Amino acid sequence: MQNLLDCSLPELEALVVSLGEPKFRAAQLFQWLWQRGAAELSAMTNLSKAFRARLAEAAGIVQPVVAEVRTSSDGTAKFLLSMADGAAVETVLIPEGDHYTQCLSTQAGCPMGCTFCATGGLGFERNLTQSEIAGQVLVTRAWLAEKGDPVALRNIVFMGMGEPLLNTENLYKTLTTMGLDLGLSFATRRLTVSTSGIPGEMIRFGRSGLGLLAVSLHAPTQELREQIMPRAARLLPLAQLIEELKGYPLKPRERLTMEYLLLDGVNDSPALARELVRLLSPLKAKVNLIAYNASEAATYRAPSMERVLAFQKVLRDKNLTATLRKSKGADIRAACGQLAAEGRRQAVTRDR
Ligand code: SF4
């Protein structure tokens, strides 16, 4: 049966017309699904009973199901969601001043295998669909409403499980749906897609105009990048990555965001900071520094604040904008994939 949450607006229009209704009925349906978060057709009271009955024979509404929520002392809330086929996916709500930013997953597992990431250790399961990606917002919005939390969900980052630019068909469809005023109504500047760098796909995404791009760099040399994120580094070597980004279409005041996760004693020396300045000099870019947060099973150590600030100072002294993002939710394992990995470990233990 067709999941209505997997339909684009034009697909909904085609569906309602095929059921003998005027095309504008799709806009009403779309509003119910995305603006009001209706989980049942019976809730859609401005649609006739006869139409709802015909619709129910052709389609239904399937949202992700919350399997577990963990809230952190800093206000971060991490959700483990279960999809219709049992795939376990995470999403995180991060409080930032007067609003929340939500981190969405685009794949169950991930094929990229970055060495610092728990999702990378899970391997790749499958791509997520629109209902499963944008559905993460429906679920957390309902959770906030139930708690009576008035804080707005303002920004979306596609930075959870998976490499978004390896799931472009669903990603582009989802971004289009999430941007429509009839639905979730997120402005393009509120939607940031984070990639480890897929050849050709970054430029294509830039041309789509569907959101902002952040690139996970994490190392200023090819050798070090191969050590930290081996698959991404081999798929698109650093020199080629920079070459591609030179052609990225930016609006006049826009800059590319380069994510740099600081790992103690690995990529956080002042010499590497200088190397990073040199590497990024041909680009209009800013750097988002993230201090690694070690979990008990971690391969890496967290850098001291002293080292983090020293790294940041080198960039700033060379007029490279470098913001420092605290890795939040350490006490609930907010780092990508840790909750799903834990769930899988428990399942394996149970099976044994
Ligand atoms: S960091 Fe992102 S791209 Fe790398 S393994 Fe984790 S989810 Fe995949």
XYZ file of N, CA and C and ligand atoms in Angstrom, residues 110 112-114 116-117 119-120 160-163 196 336, ligand 1:
50
model
N 25.627 3.047 7.286
C 26.340 3.907 6.335
C 27.478 3.119 5.710
N 30.226 4.390 4.457
C 31.483 5.133 4.378
C 32.527 4.698 5.415
N 32.090 4.151 6.526
C 33.042 3.565 7.489
C 34.058 4.525 8.080
N 33.671 5.781 8.342
C 34.615 6.715 8.982
C 35.009 6.151 10.345
N 35.880 7.357 13.201
C 35.465 7.971 14.472
C 33.977 7.796 14.736
N 33.263 7.141 13.805
C 31.797 7.187 13.822
C 31.181 5.815 14.097
N 28.167 4.863 13.491
C 27.357 4.407 12.350
C 28.238 3.700 11.331
N 29.431 4.271 11.128
C 30.372 3.665 10.174
C 30.643 2.209 10.525
N 23.052 13.034 10.391
C 22.901 11.848 11.234
C 23.465 10.629 10.529
N 22.794 9.491 10.681
C 23.302 8.266 10.075
C 23.225 8.360 8.552
N 24.302 7.942 7.906
C 24.282 7.852 6.452
C 24.967 8.999 5.748
N 25.292 8.766 4.478
C 25.891 9.783 3.603
C 24.767 10.280 2.684
N 30.534 13.723 3.196
C 31.957 13.414 3.296
C 32.633 13.657 1.941
N 26.720 10.252 16.422
C 25.996 9.514 15.392
C 26.131 7.989 15.474
S 30.555 10.131 9.693
Fe 28.787 10.185 8.309
S 29.660 9.444 6.354
Fe 31.125 8.829 7.957
S 30.489 6.737 8.548
Fe 29.457 8.184 9.951
S 27.452 8.507 9.019
Fe 28.768 7.668 7.423
